[in-house]
XYZ file of N, CA, C and O in Angstrom:
364
model
N -36.967 -105.230 -144.842
C -38.597 -104.865 -144.589
C -39.308 -106.644 -144.599
O -39.811 -106.362 -144.115
N -38.175 -107.762 -144.753
C -38.636 -109.008 -144.471
C -38.642 -109.480 -143.034
O -39.584 -109.750 -142.430
N -37.501 -108.269 -142.402
C -37.429 -108.636 -140.807
C -38.644 -108.059 -140.017
O -38.762 -108.641 -139.577
N -38.711 -106.895 -140.529
C -39.977 -106.149 -140.001
C -41.248 -107.558 -139.866
O -42.338 -107.333 -139.379
N -41.277 -107.272 -141.614
C -42.319 -108.060 -142.060
C -43.045 -109.396 -140.749
O -43.880 -109.767 -140.261
N -41.635 -110.347 -140.204
C -41.391 -111.645 -139.721
C -41.512 -110.606 -138.142
O -42.780 -111.571 -137.460
N -41.262 -109.813 -138.460
C -41.933 -109.385 -136.764
C -43.523 -108.810 -136.198
O -43.789 -109.282 -135.000
N -44.185 -108.911 -137.496
C -45.117 -108.100 -137.265
C -46.035 -109.468 -137.288
O -47.148 -110.036 -136.380
N -45.621 -110.190 -137.596
C -46.438 -111.801 -137.813
C -46.277 -112.642 -136.765
O -47.006 -112.895 -136.106
N -45.058 -112.570 -136.328
C -44.881 -112.730 -134.853
C -45.241 -112.358 -133.564
O -46.135 -113.165 -132.568
N -45.894 -111.242 -133.794
C -46.406 -110.395 -133.041
C -47.248 -110.195 -133.009
O -48.161 -110.433 -131.939
N -48.294 -110.743 -134.044
C -50.099 -111.298 -134.381
C -50.155 -112.181 -133.758
O -51.052 -113.100 -133.599
N -49.158 -112.948 -133.684
C -49.167 -114.671 -133.245
C -49.272 -114.408 -131.671
O -50.105 -115.216 -131.422
N -48.583 -113.855 -131.197
C -48.300 -113.840 -129.898
C -49.794 -112.654 -129.596
O -50.125 -113.014 -128.458
N -50.548 -111.874 -130.108
C -51.588 -111.540 -130.020
C -52.707 -112.648 -129.730
O -53.213 -112.551 -128.832
N -52.676 -113.370 -131.025
C -53.782 -113.941 -130.938
C -53.743 -115.300 -129.857
O -54.436 -115.225 -128.913
N -52.153 -115.665 -129.420
C -51.925 -116.448 -128.370
C -52.397 -116.029 -127.043
O -53.024 -116.636 -126.313
N -52.302 -114.327 -127.214
C -53.153 -113.696 -125.807
C -54.336 -114.131 -125.837
O -54.568 -114.665 -124.477
N -54.849 -114.166 -126.809
C -56.437 -113.333 -126.714
C -56.630 -115.366 -125.936
O -57.941 -115.346 -125.646
N -56.390 -116.160 -126.866
C -56.406 -117.460 -126.571
C -56.211 -117.787 -124.508
O -57.072 -118.368 -124.018
N -55.281 -117.266 -124.431
C -54.781 -118.003 -122.877
C -55.741 -116.755 -122.237
O -56.639 -117.367 -121.032
N -56.068 -115.139 -122.705
C -57.119 -114.807 -121.907
C -58.549 -115.629 -121.854
O -59.052 -115.322 -120.866
N -58.923 -116.084 -123.232
C -59.852 -116.664 -122.860
C -60.093 -118.270 -121.929
O -61.533 -118.047 -121.217
N -58.940 -118.669 -121.726
C -59.223 -119.455 -120.955
C -59.397 -119.388 -119.778
O -59.406 -120.233 -118.759
N -58.331 -118.495 -119.501
C -58.216 -117.614 -117.859
C -59.550 -117.377 -117.694
O -60.038 -117.843 -116.702
N -60.516 -116.809 -118.602
C -61.624 -115.994 -118.070
C -63.026 -117.884 -117.593
O -64.034 -117.945 -116.968
N -62.719 -118.452 -118.547
C -63.105 -119.685 -118.511
C -63.164 -120.514 -117.415
O -63.812 -121.095 -116.393
N -61.597 -120.423 -117.016
C -61.388 -121.386 -115.873
C -62.204 -120.298 -114.530
O -62.190 -121.188 -113.305
N -62.170 -119.085 -114.765
C -62.559 -118.178 -113.446
C -63.877 -118.436 -112.950
O -64.598 -118.546 -111.959
N -64.643 -118.602 -114.753
C -65.934 -118.757 -113.948
C -66.180 -120.361 -114.171
O -67.675 -120.359 -113.333
N -65.466 -121.060 -114.549
C -65.289 -122.498 -113.616
C -65.589 -122.423 -112.161
O -65.961 -122.999 -110.771
N -64.378 -122.046 -111.508
C -63.948 -121.217 -110.049
C -65.359 -121.010 -109.844
O -65.239 -120.984 -108.170
N -65.584 -119.806 -110.073
C -66.965 -119.237 -109.340
C -68.449 -120.216 -108.926
O -68.566 -120.770 -107.676
N -68.288 -121.491 -110.700
C -69.273 -122.210 -110.034
C -69.046 -123.503 -108.625
O -70.297 -123.306 -108.234
N -67.855 -123.312 -109.150
C -67.452 -124.591 -107.480
C -67.625 -124.003 -106.579
O -68.413 -124.427 -105.543
N -67.679 -122.849 -106.505
C -67.582 -122.018 -104.661
C -68.787 -122.043 -104.781
O -69.254 -122.188 -103.881
N -70.037 -121.278 -105.492
C -71.384 -121.420 -105.317
C -72.088 -122.811 -104.651
O -72.701 -122.805 -104.413
N -71.318 -123.629 -105.938
C -72.432 -125.066 -105.413
C -71.415 -125.396 -104.085
O -72.350 -126.169 -103.014
N -69.925 -125.128 -103.677
C -69.858 -125.487 -102.677
C -70.534 -124.854 -101.123
O -71.099 -125.682 -100.227
N -70.806 -123.400 -101.430
C -71.746 -122.840 -100.197
C -72.937 -123.442 -100.832
O -74.041 -123.835 -99.321
N -73.493 -123.681 -101.671
C -75.373 -124.781 -101.729
C -74.888 -125.771 -100.679
O -75.813 -125.803 -100.557
N -73.777 -126.421 -100.564
C -73.279 -128.000 -100.370
C -73.828 -126.952 -98.372
O -74.279 -128.369 -98.083
N -73.440 -126.393 -98.358
C -72.978 -126.028 -97.284
C -74.300 -125.470 -96.584
O -74.474 -125.971 -95.224
N -74.966 -124.624 -97.361
C -76.191 -124.394 -97.037
C -77.496 -125.701 -96.819
O -78.393 -125.624 -95.809
N -77.001 -126.801 -97.730
C -78.306 -127.834 -97.809
C -77.502 -128.489 -96.722
O -78.546 -129.214 -95.967
N -76.369 -128.952 -96.165
C -76.119 -129.734 -95.002
C -76.658 -129.167 -93.324
O -77.665 -129.281 -92.685
N -76.759 -127.324 -93.664
C -77.206 -127.024 -92.378
C -78.377 -126.820 -92.149
O -79.604 -127.351 -91.293
N -79.304 -127.027 -93.601
C -80.856 -126.939 -93.324
C -81.080 -128.281 -93.273
O -82.097 -128.430 -92.226
N -80.145 -129.289 -93.272
C -80.559 -131.039 -93.132
C -80.236 -130.772 -91.432
O -80.787 -131.604 -90.932
N -78.980 -130.534 -90.919
C -78.935 -130.320 -89.660
C -79.944 -129.803 -89.037
O -80.522 -130.470 -87.500
N -80.256 -128.946 -89.235
C -82.003 -128.074 -88.606
C -83.049 -129.030 -88.443
O -83.956 -129.359 -87.519
N -82.702 -130.075 -90.090
C -84.156 -130.328 -89.902
C -84.640 -132.204 -88.917
O -85.455 -132.293 -88.416
N -82.987 -131.886 -88.841
C -82.873 -133.742 -87.462
C -82.968 -133.374 -87.015
O -84.050 -133.773 -85.793
N -82.560 -131.950 -86.434
C -82.510 -131.542 -84.649
C -84.010 -130.955 -84.286
O -84.539 -131.606 -83.582
N -84.729 -130.501 -85.566
C -86.266 -130.728 -85.402
C -86.703 -131.508 -84.988
O -87.976 -131.835 -84.506
N -87.070 -132.939 -86.169
C -87.172 -134.236 -85.760
C -87.078 -134.700 -84.549
O -87.659 -135.297 -83.870
N -85.790 -135.076 -84.000
C -85.335 -135.565 -83.071
C -86.292 -134.771 -81.643
O -86.713 -135.406 -81.275
N -86.688 -132.991 -81.640
C -87.564 -132.879 -80.985
C -89.063 -133.372 -80.773
O -89.315 -133.459 -79.690
N -89.207 -133.368 -81.737
C -90.444 -133.823 -82.198
C -90.789 -135.371 -81.950
O -91.840 -135.862 -81.388
N -89.574 -136.147 -82.133
C -89.656 -137.505 -81.593
C -89.935 -137.070 -79.572
O -90.524 -138.001 -78.966
N -89.110 -136.801 -79.361
C -88.822 -136.428 -78.157
C -90.367 -135.744 -77.236
O -90.853 -136.811 -76.879
N -90.870 -134.684 -78.318
C -92.396 -134.280 -77.397
C -93.151 -135.615 -77.655
O -94.140 -135.738 -77.267
N -93.222 -136.241 -79.263
C -94.180 -137.104 -79.065
C -94.020 -138.417 -77.973
O -95.237 -138.983 -77.851
N -93.202 -138.883 -77.726
C -92.664 -139.726 -76.571
C -93.632 -139.413 -75.476
O -93.900 -140.180 -74.474
N -92.982 -138.006 -75.127
C -93.858 -137.764 -74.079
C -95.332 -137.536 -74.089
O -96.038 -137.921 -73.238
N -95.875 -137.336 -75.063
C -97.367 -137.087 -75.836
C -97.966 -138.494 -75.272
O -99.032 -138.538 -75.043
N -97.477 -139.539 -75.832
C -97.765 -140.745 -76.227
C -98.225 -141.178 -73.791
O -98.831 -141.894 -74.337
N -96.856 -141.129 -73.454
C -96.800 -141.241 -71.834
C -98.507 -140.626 -71.016
O -98.993 -140.925 -70.926
N -98.482 -139.496 -71.963
C -99.414 -138.370 -70.997
C -100.895 -138.762 -71.670
O -102.057 -139.306 -70.914
N -101.070 -139.445 -72.511
C -102.219 -139.796 -73.446
C -102.419 -141.225 -73.149
O -104.101 -141.565 -72.645
N -101.608 -141.688 -72.813
C -101.962 -143.338 -72.313
C -102.638 -143.500 -70.684
O -103.099 -144.014 -70.434
N -101.699 -142.107 -70.266
C -102.111 -142.313 -68.647
C -104.060 -141.426 -69.130
O -104.351 -142.005 -67.742
N -103.492 -140.713 -70.014
C -105.170 -140.255 -69.909
C -106.802 -141.558 -70.130
O -107.847 -141.567 -70.246
N -105.872 -142.286 -71.255
C -106.404 -143.353 -71.691
C -106.457 -144.441 -70.336
O -107.857 -144.857 -70.675
N -105.632 -144.401 -69.629
C -105.904 -144.896 -68.494
C -107.081 -145.114 -67.289
O -108.141 -145.410 -66.810
N -106.976 -143.922 -67.235
C -107.490 -142.622 -66.374
C -109.261 -142.930 -67.101
O -110.348 -143.297 -66.321
N -109.493 -142.423 -68.332
C -111.371 -142.850 -68.911
C -111.834 -144.563 -68.945
O -112.649 -144.447 -68.540
N -110.287 -145.179 -69.097
C -111.088 -146.423 -68.855
C -111.235 -146.706 -67.134
O -112.677 -147.486 -67.046
N -110.952 -145.956 -66.249
C -111.440 -146.304 -64.931
C -112.626 -145.707 -64.480
O -113.488 -145.746 -64.061
N -112.722 -144.169 -65.163
C -114.050 -143.518 -65.788
C -115.183 -144.487 -66.016
O -116.374 -144.559 -65.645
N -114.359 -144.665 -67.313
C -116.303 -146.268 -67.602
C -116.403 -147.174 -66.555
O -117.233 -147.398 -66.891
N -115.198 -147.313 -66.361
C -115.762 -148.858 -65.490
C -116.705 -148.067 -64.015
O -117.669 -149.176 -63.541
N -115.659 -147.129 -63.510
C -117.073 -146.816 -62.321
C -118.315 -145.798 -62.755
O -119.088 -146.898 -62.225
N -118.616 -145.971 -64.082
C -119.733 -145.762 -64.504
C -120.331 -146.686 -65.171
O -122.121 -146.980 -64.468
N -119.672 -147.807 -65.229
C -120.253 -149.340 -65.192
C -121.107 -150.336 -64.052
O -122.032 -150.473 -63.634
N -120.481 -149.439 -63.102
C -120.441 -150.520 -62.097
C -121.441 -149.433 -61.143
O -122.711 -149.565 -60.856
N -121.873 -148.228 -61.447
C -123.050 -147.550 -60.888
C -124.441 -147.631 -61.342
O -125.111 -147.865 -60.900
N -124.285 -147.604 -63.086
C -124.973 -147.881 -63.243
C -125.645 -149.543 -63.319
O -126.821 -149.659 -62.990
N -124.932 -150.769 -62.402
C -125.097 -151.513 -62.239
C -125.767 -152.149 -60.801
O -126.486 -152.999 -60.630
N -125.612 -151.071 -60.489
C -125.881 -150.833 -58.917
C -127.144 -150.241 -58.825
O -128.204 -150.134 -58.025
N -128.266 -149.629 -60.125
C -128.861 -149.150 -59.775
C -130.241 -149.743 -60.181
O -129.796 -150.739 -60.776
């Protein structure tokens, strides 16, 4: 009878140990899921940042072209103003 009781005590201790280890396993699985989700978010953030950088580079290129065009228009307009001034002084 004492042997049976000792066996039951060991079973209960082992069952409690199993419960504790399963709890640790679930906690670790949860941590792994959180890490995987964070990794996915980091990759998405990098992708979005790279897209923003590419867009900014494109905007810079377009801006430089627009500056050249606007500078030419400005010079043309200055010529027009000078032409009108000459016309006005000849009247």
